[in-house]
PDB file of C-alpha atoms in Angstrom:
ATOM      1  CA  MET A   1       7.475 -18.786  -8.937  1.00  0.00           C
ATOM      2  CA  GLN A   2       9.811 -16.405  -7.113  1.00  0.00           C
ATOM      3  CA  CYS A   3      11.001 -16.854  -3.544  1.00  0.00           C
ATOM      4  CA  TYR A   4      11.879 -13.833  -1.403  1.00  0.00           C
ATOM      5  CA  LYS A   5      13.219 -13.207   2.086  1.00  0.00           C
ATOM      6  CA  ILE A   6      12.097  -9.976   3.760  1.00  0.00           C
ATOM      7  CA  ILE A   7      13.697  -8.633   6.929  1.00  0.00           C
ATOM      8  CA  HIS A   8      12.001  -5.622   8.534  1.00  0.00           C
ATOM      9  CA  ARG A   9      13.700  -4.052  11.571  1.00  0.00           C
ATOM     10  CA  THR A  10      12.377  -1.129  13.597  1.00  0.00           C
ATOM     11  CA  TYR A  11      14.082   0.647  16.511  1.00  0.00           C
ATOM     12  CA  TYR A  12      12.337   3.124  18.798  1.00  0.00           C
ATOM     13  CA  ASN A  13      14.762   4.979  21.086  1.00  0.00           C
ATOM     14  CA  TYR A  14      13.567   6.987  24.108  1.00  0.00           C
ATOM     15  CA  SER A  15      15.510   9.613  26.058  1.00  0.00           C
ATOM     16  CA  SER A  16      14.299   8.133  29.355  1.00  0.00           C
ATOM     17  CA  SER A  17      12.577   4.972  30.536  1.00  0.00           C
ATOM     18  CA  VAL A  18       8.984   4.552  29.315  1.00  0.00           C
ATOM     19  CA  THR A  19       6.114   2.114  29.759  1.00  0.00           C
ATOM     20  CA  LEU A  20       5.010   0.704  26.424  1.00  0.00           C
ATOM     21  CA  GLY A  21       1.354   0.443  25.518  1.00  0.00           C
ATOM     22  CA  ALA A  22      -0.035  -2.180  23.143  1.00  0.00           C
ATOM     23  CA  HIS A  23       1.385  -2.028  19.616  1.00  0.00           C
ATOM     24  CA  ASN A  24      -0.418  -3.121  16.437  1.00  0.00           C
ATOM     25  CA  LEU A  25       1.914  -4.830  13.978  1.00  0.00           C
ATOM     26  CA  LEU A  26       1.052  -5.177  10.294  1.00  0.00           C
ATOM     27  CA  LEU A  27       4.077  -7.149   9.158  1.00  0.00           C
ATOM     28  CA  ARG A  28       2.763 -10.498   7.908  1.00  0.00           C
ATOM     29  CA  PRO A  29       2.148 -10.588   4.125  1.00  0.00           C
ATOM     30  CA  ARG A  30      -1.350 -11.311   2.832  1.00  0.00           C
ATOM     31  CA  GLU A  31      -1.549 -14.962   1.788  1.00  0.00           C
ATOM     32  CA  SER A  32      -3.556 -15.866  -1.335  1.00  0.00           C
ATOM     33  CA  HIS A  33      -3.412 -18.031  -4.457  1.00  0.00           C
ATOM     34  CA  GLU A  34      -0.622 -15.676  -5.589  1.00  0.00           C
ATOM     35  CA  LEU A  35       1.433 -15.597  -2.386  1.00  0.00           C
ATOM     36  CA  ARG A  36       2.310 -18.279   0.146  1.00  0.00           C
ATOM     37  CA  ILE A  37       4.295 -17.886   3.351  1.00  0.00           C
ATOM     38  CA  GLU A  38       7.031 -20.481   3.776  1.00  0.00           C
ATOM     39  CA  SER A  39       8.180 -19.216   7.185  1.00  0.00           C
ATOM     40  CA  PHE A  40       7.550 -16.222   9.430  1.00  0.00           C
ATOM     41  CA  THR A  41       9.221 -15.117  12.665  1.00  0.00           C
ATOM     42  CA  LEU A  42       8.504 -12.100  14.813  1.00  0.00           C
ATOM     43  CA  LYS A  43      10.605 -10.998  17.761  1.00  0.00           C
ATOM     44  CA  SER A  44      11.000  -7.961  19.964  1.00  0.00           C
ATOM     45  CA  ILE A  45      13.173  -6.526  22.720  1.00  0.00           C
ATOM     46  CA  PRO A  46      11.703  -6.232  25.329  1.00  0.00           C
ATOM     47  CA  GLU A  47       9.912  -9.508  24.758  1.00  0.00           C
ATOM     48  CA  ALA A  48       6.214  -9.175  24.028  1.00  0.00           C
ATOM     49  CA  LYS A  49       3.123 -11.293  24.269  1.00  0.00           C
ATOM     50  CA  ILE A  50       1.608 -11.598  20.815  1.00  0.00           C
ATOM     51  CA  PHE A  51      -2.085 -11.970  20.018  1.00  0.00           C
ATOM     52  CA  TRP A  52      -3.164 -12.419  16.397  1.00  0.00           C
ATOM     53  CA  HIS A  53      -6.414 -11.479  14.682  1.00  0.00           C
ATOM     54  CA  ARG A  54      -7.844 -10.525  11.281  1.00  0.00           C
ATOM     55  CA  ASP A  55      -9.109  -6.955  11.020  1.00  0.00           C
ATOM     56  CA  VAL A  56     -12.198  -5.745   9.149  1.00  0.00           C
ATOM     57  CA  GLU A  57     -10.316  -5.761   5.819  1.00  0.00           C
ATOM     58  CA  ASP A  58      -8.853  -9.235   6.446  1.00  0.00           C
ATOM     59  CA  ASN A  59      -5.334  -8.048   7.245  1.00  0.00           C
ATOM     60  CA  SER A  60      -3.332 -10.225   9.631  1.00  0.00           C
ATOM     61  CA  VAL A  61      -2.664  -8.092  12.729  1.00  0.00           C
ATOM     62  CA  ALA A  62      -0.390  -8.918  15.675  1.00  0.00           C
ATOM     63  CA  ILE A  63      -1.055  -7.082  18.930  1.00  0.00           C
ATOM     64  CA  ALA A  64       2.096  -6.895  21.055  1.00  0.00           C
ATOM     65  CA  THR A  65       1.876  -6.157  24.786  1.00  0.00           C
ATOM     66  CA  PHE A  66       4.880  -5.447  27.021  1.00  0.00           C
ATOM     67  CA  GLU A  67       5.441  -5.835  30.758  1.00  0.00           C
ATOM     68  CA  ILE A  68       8.724  -4.070  31.584  1.00  0.00           C
ATOM     69  CA  PRO A  69       9.816  -0.415  31.160  1.00  0.00           C
ATOM     70  CA  THR A  70      12.498   0.277  28.575  1.00  0.00           C
ATOM     71  CA  GLN A  71      14.512   2.956  26.786  1.00  0.00           C
ATOM     72  CA  GLN A  72      14.503   1.104  23.482  1.00  0.00           C
ATOM     73  CA  LEU A  73      11.969  -0.990  21.574  1.00  0.00           C
ATOM     74  CA  PHE A  74      13.272  -3.306  18.858  1.00  0.00           C
ATOM     75  CA  ILE A  75      10.891  -5.194  16.564  1.00  0.00           C
ATOM     76  CA  GLU A  76      12.016  -7.530  13.795  1.00  0.00           C
ATOM     77  CA  SER A  77      10.050  -9.648  11.372  1.00  0.00           C
ATOM     78  CA  GLU A  78      11.606 -12.135   8.971  1.00  0.00           C
ATOM     79  CA  VAL A  79       9.511 -13.867   6.347  1.00  0.00           C
ATOM     80  CA  ILE A  80      10.198 -16.135   3.397  1.00  0.00           C
ATOM     81  CA  ILE A  81       7.471 -16.139   0.768  1.00  0.00           C
ATOM     82  CA  GLN A  82       6.678 -17.888  -2.494  1.00  0.00           C
ATOM     83  CA  HIS A  83       5.245 -15.469  -5.064  1.00  0.00           C
ATOM     84  CA  TYR A  84       3.322 -16.842  -8.046  1.00  0.00           C
ATOM     85  CA  ASN A  85       2.052 -13.660  -9.720  1.00  0.00           C
ATOM     86  CA  GLU A  86       4.567 -13.822 -12.569  1.00  0.00           C
ATOM     87  CA  SER A  87       1.977 -12.823 -15.209  1.00  0.00           C
ATOM     88  CA  PRO A  88       0.104  -9.882 -13.643  1.00  0.00           C
ATOM     89  CA  LEU A  89      -1.675  -9.130 -16.930  1.00  0.00           C
ATOM     90  CA  ASP A  90      -3.128 -12.627 -17.083  1.00  0.00           C
ATOM     91  CA  PHE A  91      -6.694 -11.761 -16.093  1.00  0.00           C
ATOM     92  CA  ILE A  92     -10.015 -11.417 -17.916  1.00  0.00           C
ATOM     93  CA  VAL A  93     -12.185  -8.359 -17.343  1.00  0.00           C
ATOM     94  CA  SER A  94     -15.950  -8.890 -17.562  1.00  0.00           C
ATOM     95  CA  ASP A  95     -17.396  -7.829 -20.898  1.00  0.00           C
ATOM     96  CA  TYR A  96     -19.354  -4.902 -19.484  1.00  0.00           C
ATOM     97  CA  ALA A  97     -16.240  -3.437 -17.818  1.00  0.00           C
ATOM     98  CA  ILE A  98     -13.711  -3.819 -20.642  1.00  0.00           C
ATOM     99  CA  ASN A  99     -14.342  -0.263 -21.814  1.00  0.00           C
ATOM    100  CA  TYR A 100     -14.697   2.872 -19.689  1.00  0.00           C
ATOM    101  CA  PRO A 101     -17.052   4.315 -18.625  1.00  0.00           C
ATOM    102  CA  PHE A 102     -18.999   1.471 -16.994  1.00  0.00           C
ATOM    103  CA  LYS A 103     -20.965   0.929 -13.795  1.00  0.00           C
ATOM    104  CA  TYR A 104     -20.509  -1.856 -11.265  1.00  0.00           C
ATOM    105  CA  LEU A 105     -23.355  -4.339 -10.922  1.00  0.00           C
ATOM    106  CA  ALA A 106     -25.737  -3.515  -8.073  1.00  0.00           C
ATOM    107  CA  ASN A 107     -24.537  -6.241  -5.692  1.00  0.00           C
ATOM    108  CA  ASP A 108     -20.873  -5.361  -6.250  1.00  0.00           C
ATOM    109  CA  ASN A 109     -21.581  -1.649  -5.956  1.00  0.00           C
ATOM    110  CA  PHE A 110     -23.154  -2.167  -2.521  1.00  0.00           C
ATOM    111  CA  ILE A 111     -20.022  -3.915  -1.217  1.00  0.00           C
ATOM    112  CA  LEU A 112     -17.585  -1.568  -2.972  1.00  0.00           C
ATOM    113  CA  SER A 113     -19.280   1.697  -1.980  1.00  0.00           C
ATOM    114  CA  SER A 114     -16.890   2.415   0.922  1.00  0.00           C
ATOM    115  CA  TYR A 115     -13.976   2.230  -1.540  1.00  0.00           C
ATOM    116  CA  MET A 116     -15.630   4.808  -3.808  1.00  0.00           C
ATOM    117  CA  VAL A 117     -16.187   7.689  -1.370  1.00  0.00           C
ATOM    118  CA  LEU A 118     -15.441  10.877  -3.294  1.00  0.00           C
ATOM    119  CA  PRO A 119     -13.003  13.526  -2.078  1.00  0.00           C
ATOM    120  CA  ASN A 120     -14.356  16.927  -1.030  1.00  0.00           C
ATOM    121  CA  GLU A 121     -15.795  19.272  -3.646  1.00  0.00           C
ATOM    122  CA  GLU A 122     -12.668  21.437  -3.971  1.00  0.00           C
ATOM    123  CA  THR A 123     -10.482  18.381  -4.574  1.00  0.00           C
ATOM    124  CA  ARG A 124     -13.010  16.871  -6.998  1.00  0.00           C
ATOM    125  CA  ILE A 125     -12.999  20.018  -9.133  1.00  0.00           C
ATOM    126  CA  LEU A 126      -9.198  20.143  -9.073  1.00  0.00           C
ATOM    127  CA  LEU A 127      -8.818  16.474 -10.026  1.00  0.00           C
ATOM    128  CA  ASN A 128     -11.546  16.512 -12.674  1.00  0.00           C
ATOM    129  CA  ASN A 129      -9.656  19.334 -14.398  1.00  0.00           C
ATOM    130  CA  TRP A 130      -6.321  17.548 -13.954  1.00  0.00           C
ATOM    131  CA  ILE A 131      -7.680  14.327 -15.476  1.00  0.00           C
ATOM    132  CA  TYR A 132      -8.023  16.158 -18.800  1.00  0.00           C
ATOM    133  CA  ASN A 133      -4.246  15.770 -19.160  1.00  0.00           C
ATOM    134  CA  ILE A 134      -4.894  12.067 -19.655  1.00  0.00           C
ATOM    135  CA  TYR A 135      -8.538  11.500 -20.522  1.00  0.00           C
ATOM    136  CA  LYS A 136     -11.473  13.520 -21.898  1.00  0.00           C
ATOM    137  CA  TYR A 137     -14.761  12.544 -20.267  1.00  0.00           C
ATOM    138  CA  GLY A 138     -17.089  10.689 -22.616  1.00  0.00           C
ATOM    139  CA  GLU A 139     -14.332   9.168 -24.733  1.00  0.00           C
ATOM    140  CA  LYS A 140     -14.366   5.410 -25.170  1.00  0.00           C
ATOM    141  CA  ILE A 141     -11.211   3.785 -23.864  1.00  0.00           C
ATOM    142  CA  GLN A 142     -10.299   0.390 -22.466  1.00  0.00           C
ATOM    143  CA  THR A 143     -10.530   0.520 -18.672  1.00  0.00           C
ATOM    144  CA  TYR A 144      -7.112  -1.033 -18.136  1.00  0.00           C
ATOM    145  CA  THR A 145      -5.545   1.331 -20.670  1.00  0.00           C
ATOM    146  CA  LEU A 146      -6.976   4.349 -18.837  1.00  0.00           C
ATOM    147  CA  LEU A 147      -5.600   3.182 -15.485  1.00  0.00           C
ATOM    148  CA  GLN A 148      -2.210   2.416 -17.015  1.00  0.00           C
ATOM    149  CA  LYS A 149      -2.112   5.889 -18.574  1.00  0.00           C
ATOM    150  CA  LEU A 150      -2.831   7.425 -15.157  1.00  0.00           C
ATOM    151  CA  ILE A 151       0.069   5.702 -13.381  1.00  0.00           C
ATOM    152  CA  THR A 152       2.387   6.361 -16.322  1.00  0.00           C
ATOM    153  CA  TYR A 153       1.540  10.071 -16.226  1.00  0.00           C
ATOM    154  CA  ILE A 154       2.209  10.313 -12.480  1.00  0.00           C
ATOM    155  CA  PHE A 155       5.453   8.356 -12.858  1.00  0.00           C
ATOM    156  CA  LYS A 156       6.738  10.593 -15.659  1.00  0.00           C
ATOM    157  CA  ASN A 157       5.561  13.988 -14.397  1.00  0.00           C
ATOM    158  CA  PHE A 158       6.130  13.877 -10.621  1.00  0.00           C
ATOM    159  CA  THR A 159       9.384  13.706  -8.671  1.00  0.00           C
ATOM    160  CA  TYR A 160       9.820  10.925  -6.143  1.00  0.00           C
ATOM    161  CA  LYS A 161      11.075  12.002  -2.710  1.00  0.00           C
ATOM    162  CA  VAL A 162      11.716  10.036   0.458  1.00  0.00           C
ATOM    163  CA  ARG A 163       9.640  11.597   3.242  1.00  0.00           C
ATOM    164  CA  GLU A 164      10.511  10.612   6.804  1.00  0.00           C
ATOM    165  CA  GLU A 165       7.587  12.468   8.378  1.00  0.00           C
ATOM    166  CA  ALA A 166       4.418  10.532   9.135  1.00  0.00           C
ATOM    167  CA  GLY A 167       1.186  10.878   7.205  1.00  0.00           C
ATOM    168  CA  VAL A 168       0.138  11.195   3.590  1.00  0.00           C
ATOM    169  CA  GLN A 169      -0.020  14.344   1.502  1.00  0.00           C
ATOM    170  CA  THR A 170      -3.411  15.382   0.212  1.00  0.00           C
ATOM    171  CA  ALA A 171      -3.967  15.094  -3.522  1.00  0.00           C
ATOM    172  CA  LYS A 172      -3.956  18.898  -3.689  1.00  0.00           C
ATOM    173  CA  GLN A 173      -0.552  19.051  -1.991  1.00  0.00           C
ATOM    174  CA  THR A 174       0.991  16.453  -4.295  1.00  0.00           C
ATOM    175  CA  LEU A 175      -0.303  18.273  -7.384  1.00  0.00           C
ATOM    176  CA  SER A 176       1.010  21.581  -5.999  1.00  0.00           C
ATOM    177  CA  TYR A 177       4.441  20.261  -5.012  1.00  0.00           C
ATOM    178  CA  GLY A 178       4.869  18.083  -8.087  1.00  0.00           C
ATOM    179  CA  SER A 179       6.565  15.560  -5.829  1.00  0.00           C
ATOM    180  CA  GLY A 180       5.910  13.020  -3.111  1.00  0.00           C
ATOM    181  CA  SER A 181       6.654   9.610  -1.676  1.00  0.00           C
ATOM    182  CA  CYS A 182       5.202   6.301  -2.842  1.00  0.00           C
ATOM    183  CA  ARG A 183       2.283   6.635  -0.403  1.00  0.00           C
ATOM    184  CA  ASP A 184       1.559  10.166  -1.697  1.00  0.00           C
ATOM    185  CA  PHE A 185       1.498   8.972  -5.319  1.00  0.00           C
ATOM    186  CA  ALA A 186      -0.706   6.005  -4.387  1.00  0.00           C
ATOM    187  CA  PHE A 187      -3.191   8.291  -2.640  1.00  0.00           C
ATOM    188  CA  LEU A 188      -3.246  10.777  -5.556  1.00  0.00           C
ATOM    189  CA  PHE A 189      -3.984   7.894  -7.927  1.00  0.00           C
ATOM    190  CA  MET A 190      -6.766   6.656  -5.605  1.00  0.00           C
ATOM    191  CA  GLU A 191      -8.456  10.048  -5.431  1.00  0.00           C
ATOM    192  CA  VAL A 192      -8.400  10.318  -9.231  1.00  0.00           C
ATOM    193  CA  VAL A 193      -9.779   6.783  -9.626  1.00  0.00           C
ATOM    194  CA  LYS A 194     -12.661   7.559  -7.243  1.00  0.00           C
ATOM    195  CA  CYS A 195     -13.492  10.649  -9.301  1.00  0.00           C
ATOM    196  CA  LEU A 196     -13.785   8.245 -12.252  1.00  0.00           C
ATOM    197  CA  GLY A 197     -16.353   6.220 -10.293  1.00  0.00           C
ATOM    198  CA  LEU A 198     -14.173   3.179  -9.636  1.00  0.00           C
ATOM    199  CA  ALA A 199     -13.404   1.360  -6.370  1.00  0.00           C
ATOM    200  CA  THR A 200      -9.858   1.591  -5.082  1.00  0.00           C
ATOM    201  CA  ARG A 201      -7.878   0.799  -1.939  1.00  0.00           C
ATOM    202  CA  PHE A 202      -4.439   1.542  -0.494  1.00  0.00           C
ATOM    203  CA  VAL A 203      -1.785  -1.192  -0.253  1.00  0.00           C
ATOM    204  CA  SER A 204       1.147  -1.235   2.146  1.00  0.00           C
ATOM    205  CA  GLY A 205       3.908  -3.750   1.553  1.00  0.00           C
ATOM    206  CA  TYR A 206       7.346  -4.315   0.092  1.00  0.00           C
ATOM    207  CA  LEU A 207       8.999  -3.979  -3.297  1.00  0.00           C
ATOM    208  CA  TYR A 208      11.881  -6.073  -4.568  1.00  0.00           C
ATOM    209  CA  ALA A 209      14.301  -3.708  -6.317  1.00  0.00           C
ATOM    210  CA  PRO A 210      17.183  -5.805  -7.761  1.00  0.00           C
ATOM    211  CA  LEU A 211      19.674  -2.927  -7.911  1.00  0.00           C
ATOM    212  CA  MET A 212      19.074  -2.085  -4.246  1.00  0.00           C
ATOM    213  CA  SER A 213      18.569  -5.539  -2.721  1.00  0.00           C
ATOM    214  CA  ASP A 214      21.786  -5.303  -0.669  1.00  0.00           C
ATOM    215  CA  GLN A 215      20.997  -1.806   0.648  1.00  0.00           C
ATOM    216  CA  VAL A 216      18.795  -0.638   3.489  1.00  0.00           C
ATOM    217  CA  GLY A 217      15.329  -0.043   2.053  1.00  0.00           C
ATOM    218  CA  SER A 218      11.883   0.848   3.336  1.00  0.00           C
ATOM    219  CA  THR A 219       8.303  -0.247   2.986  1.00  0.00           C
ATOM    220  CA  HIS A 220       6.447   0.490  -0.237  1.00  0.00           C
ATOM    221  CA  ALA A 221       2.909   1.592  -1.106  1.00  0.00           C
ATOM    222  CA  TRP A 222       0.674   1.355  -4.173  1.00  0.00           C
ATOM    223  CA  ALA A 223      -3.046   1.068  -4.913  1.00  0.00           C
ATOM    224  CA  GLU A 224      -5.509  -1.531  -6.144  1.00  0.00           C
ATOM    225  CA  VAL A 225      -8.568  -0.990  -8.340  1.00  0.00           C
ATOM    226  CA  TYR A 226     -11.473  -3.421  -8.492  1.00  0.00           C
ATOM    227  CA  LEU A 227     -12.020  -4.593 -12.067  1.00  0.00           C
ATOM    228  CA  PRO A 228     -14.993  -6.939 -12.536  1.00  0.00           C
ATOM    229  CA  GLY A 229     -13.753 -10.353 -13.599  1.00  0.00           C
ATOM    230  CA  GLY A 230     -10.155  -9.478 -12.730  1.00  0.00           C
ATOM    231  CA  GLY A 231     -10.648  -8.612  -9.063  1.00  0.00           C
ATOM    232  CA  TRP A 232      -8.397  -6.239  -7.125  1.00  0.00           C
ATOM    233  CA  ILE A 233      -5.588  -5.308  -9.543  1.00  0.00           C
ATOM    234  CA  GLY A 234      -2.528  -3.457  -8.250  1.00  0.00           C
ATOM    235  CA  PHE A 235      -1.258  -0.269  -9.915  1.00  0.00           C
ATOM    236  CA  ASP A 236       1.981   1.383  -8.816  1.00  0.00           C
ATOM    237  CA  PRO A 237       2.362   5.050  -9.876  1.00  0.00           C
ATOM    238  CA  THR A 238       5.816   5.229  -8.248  1.00  0.00           C
ATOM    239  CA  THR A 239       7.257   2.714 -10.721  1.00  0.00           C
ATOM    240  CA  GLY A 240       4.696   3.234 -13.487  1.00  0.00           C
ATOM    241  CA  ASN A 241       3.914  -0.486 -13.552  1.00  0.00           C
ATOM    242  CA  ILE A 242       1.126  -2.868 -12.701  1.00  0.00           C
ATOM    243  CA  ALA A 243       1.866  -4.694  -9.428  1.00  0.00           C
ATOM    244  CA  GLY A 244       3.460  -8.062 -10.074  1.00  0.00           C
ATOM    245  CA  THR A 245       5.922 -10.548  -8.637  1.00  0.00           C
ATOM    246  CA  ASP A 246       8.153  -7.833  -7.182  1.00  0.00           C
ATOM    247  CA  HIS A 247       5.265  -6.368  -5.141  1.00  0.00           C
ATOM    248  CA  ILE A 248       4.550  -8.062  -1.817  1.00  0.00           C
ATOM    249  CA  SER A 249       1.294  -6.956  -0.208  1.00  0.00           C
ATOM    250  CA  VAL A 250       1.068  -6.818   3.594  1.00  0.00           C
ATOM    251  CA  ALA A 251      -2.073  -4.786   4.315  1.00  0.00           C
ATOM    252  CA  VAL A 252      -4.901  -3.073   2.438  1.00  0.00           C
ATOM    253  CA  SER A 253      -7.289  -0.331   3.473  1.00  0.00           C
ATOM    254  CA  ARG A 254      -9.667   2.191   2.013  1.00  0.00           C
ATOM    255  CA  LEU A 255      -7.659   4.866   3.924  1.00  0.00           C
ATOM    256  CA  PRO A 256      -3.831   5.106   3.865  1.00  0.00           C
ATOM    257  CA  ASP A 257      -3.555   6.134   7.520  1.00  0.00           C
ATOM    258  CA  ASN A 258      -5.189   2.874   8.649  1.00  0.00           C
ATOM    259  CA  VAL A 259      -2.268   0.569   7.822  1.00  0.00           C
ATOM    260  CA  PRO A 260       1.064   1.728   9.270  1.00  0.00           C
ATOM    261  CA  PRO A 261       3.406  -1.252   9.731  1.00  0.00           C
ATOM    262  CA  ILE A 262       3.724  -0.484  13.458  1.00  0.00           C
ATOM    263  CA  ALA A 263       1.473   1.685  15.613  1.00  0.00           C
ATOM    264  CA  GLY A 264       1.534   2.017  19.386  1.00  0.00           C
ATOM    265  CA  SER A 265       1.960   4.291  22.382  1.00  0.00           C
ATOM    266  CA  PHE A 266       4.060   4.804  25.492  1.00  0.00           C
ATOM    267  CA  LEU A 267       3.705   6.430  28.907  1.00  0.00           C
ATOM    268  CA  GLY A 268       6.477   8.632  30.199  1.00  0.00           C
ATOM    269  CA  VAL A 269       8.178  11.998  29.816  1.00  0.00           C
ATOM    270  CA  SER A 270      10.543  11.276  26.966  1.00  0.00           C
ATOM    271  CA  ASP A 271      11.651  12.276  23.509  1.00  0.00           C
ATOM    272  CA  SER A 272      11.658   9.494  20.938  1.00  0.00           C
ATOM    273  CA  ASN A 273      13.059   8.706  17.514  1.00  0.00           C
ATOM    274  CA  ILE A 274      12.609   5.847  15.080  1.00  0.00           C
ATOM    275  CA  SER A 275      14.945   3.986  12.744  1.00  0.00           C
ATOM    276  CA  VAL A 276      13.655   1.508  10.143  1.00  0.00           C
ATOM    277  CA  GLY A 277      15.485  -0.893   7.851  1.00  0.00           C
ATOM    278  CA  VAL A 278      13.996  -3.235   5.239  1.00  0.00           C
ATOM    279  CA  TRP A 279      15.842  -5.806   3.142  1.00  0.00           C
ATOM    280  CA  VAL A 280      14.118  -7.740   0.329  1.00  0.00           C
ATOM    281  CA  THR A 281      16.253 -10.407  -1.329  1.00  0.00           C
ATOM    282  CA  LYS A 282      15.675 -13.338  -3.658  1.00  0.00           C
ATOM    283  CA  VAL A 283      16.192 -16.745  -2.100  1.00  0.00           C
TER     284      VAL A 283
END
């Protein structure tokens, strides 16, 4: 078991006083048999009223509402977690899904269908051709091996770049640029996986990087694929590894744009800028 402390600070600065609308906060890690929350605190300036709920994909969402105008919004979450996923390869895939290609059972396929929506025709053609760098359709290969080869190829052949601008590159853009952020690589991997007929979803969270634990970091993103018998297994094309103890999941979604850590609005005539700092340390 590993124990981590995660501090996530966000500053919004406005050039003049504004009235803040409700903000959705996705900052509380997803608890499971692999991850337990020891303590969690959430604070803001100005002070907010917080209402909690679970969204349609079972993410823990805090809705913050504010009463006074301000020129700065500060939001900080601090969480201590216990992480038990020290053997991420310790799972058993159902016999029928050990080798690719395979098809999900009918009941599973019905539930997973929204996580298998194919990209548009142009992107499908592009990705189906690109997949030939890694896999020739019709070949027998272990399903896990195929997915591992995909993230390894992205890790080795694309350049990681920090992108401050919002949004996620399309798969076509990432292939064209040969570079992207963690969320861009996760989305490229997802689009490829859907072309292979498998269910996949986007994960937003944190990554413990030992060499950078004392520096200001940022949130991290990867993807999960549903493997019968194993469940939702995380694959990280940014690091080239399966998601394990160092990956701390906060929110999942079939679409990357659905799970920003903080989303909200304001009323007023004002310019704004944002500053974010994340620290993940072992306790």
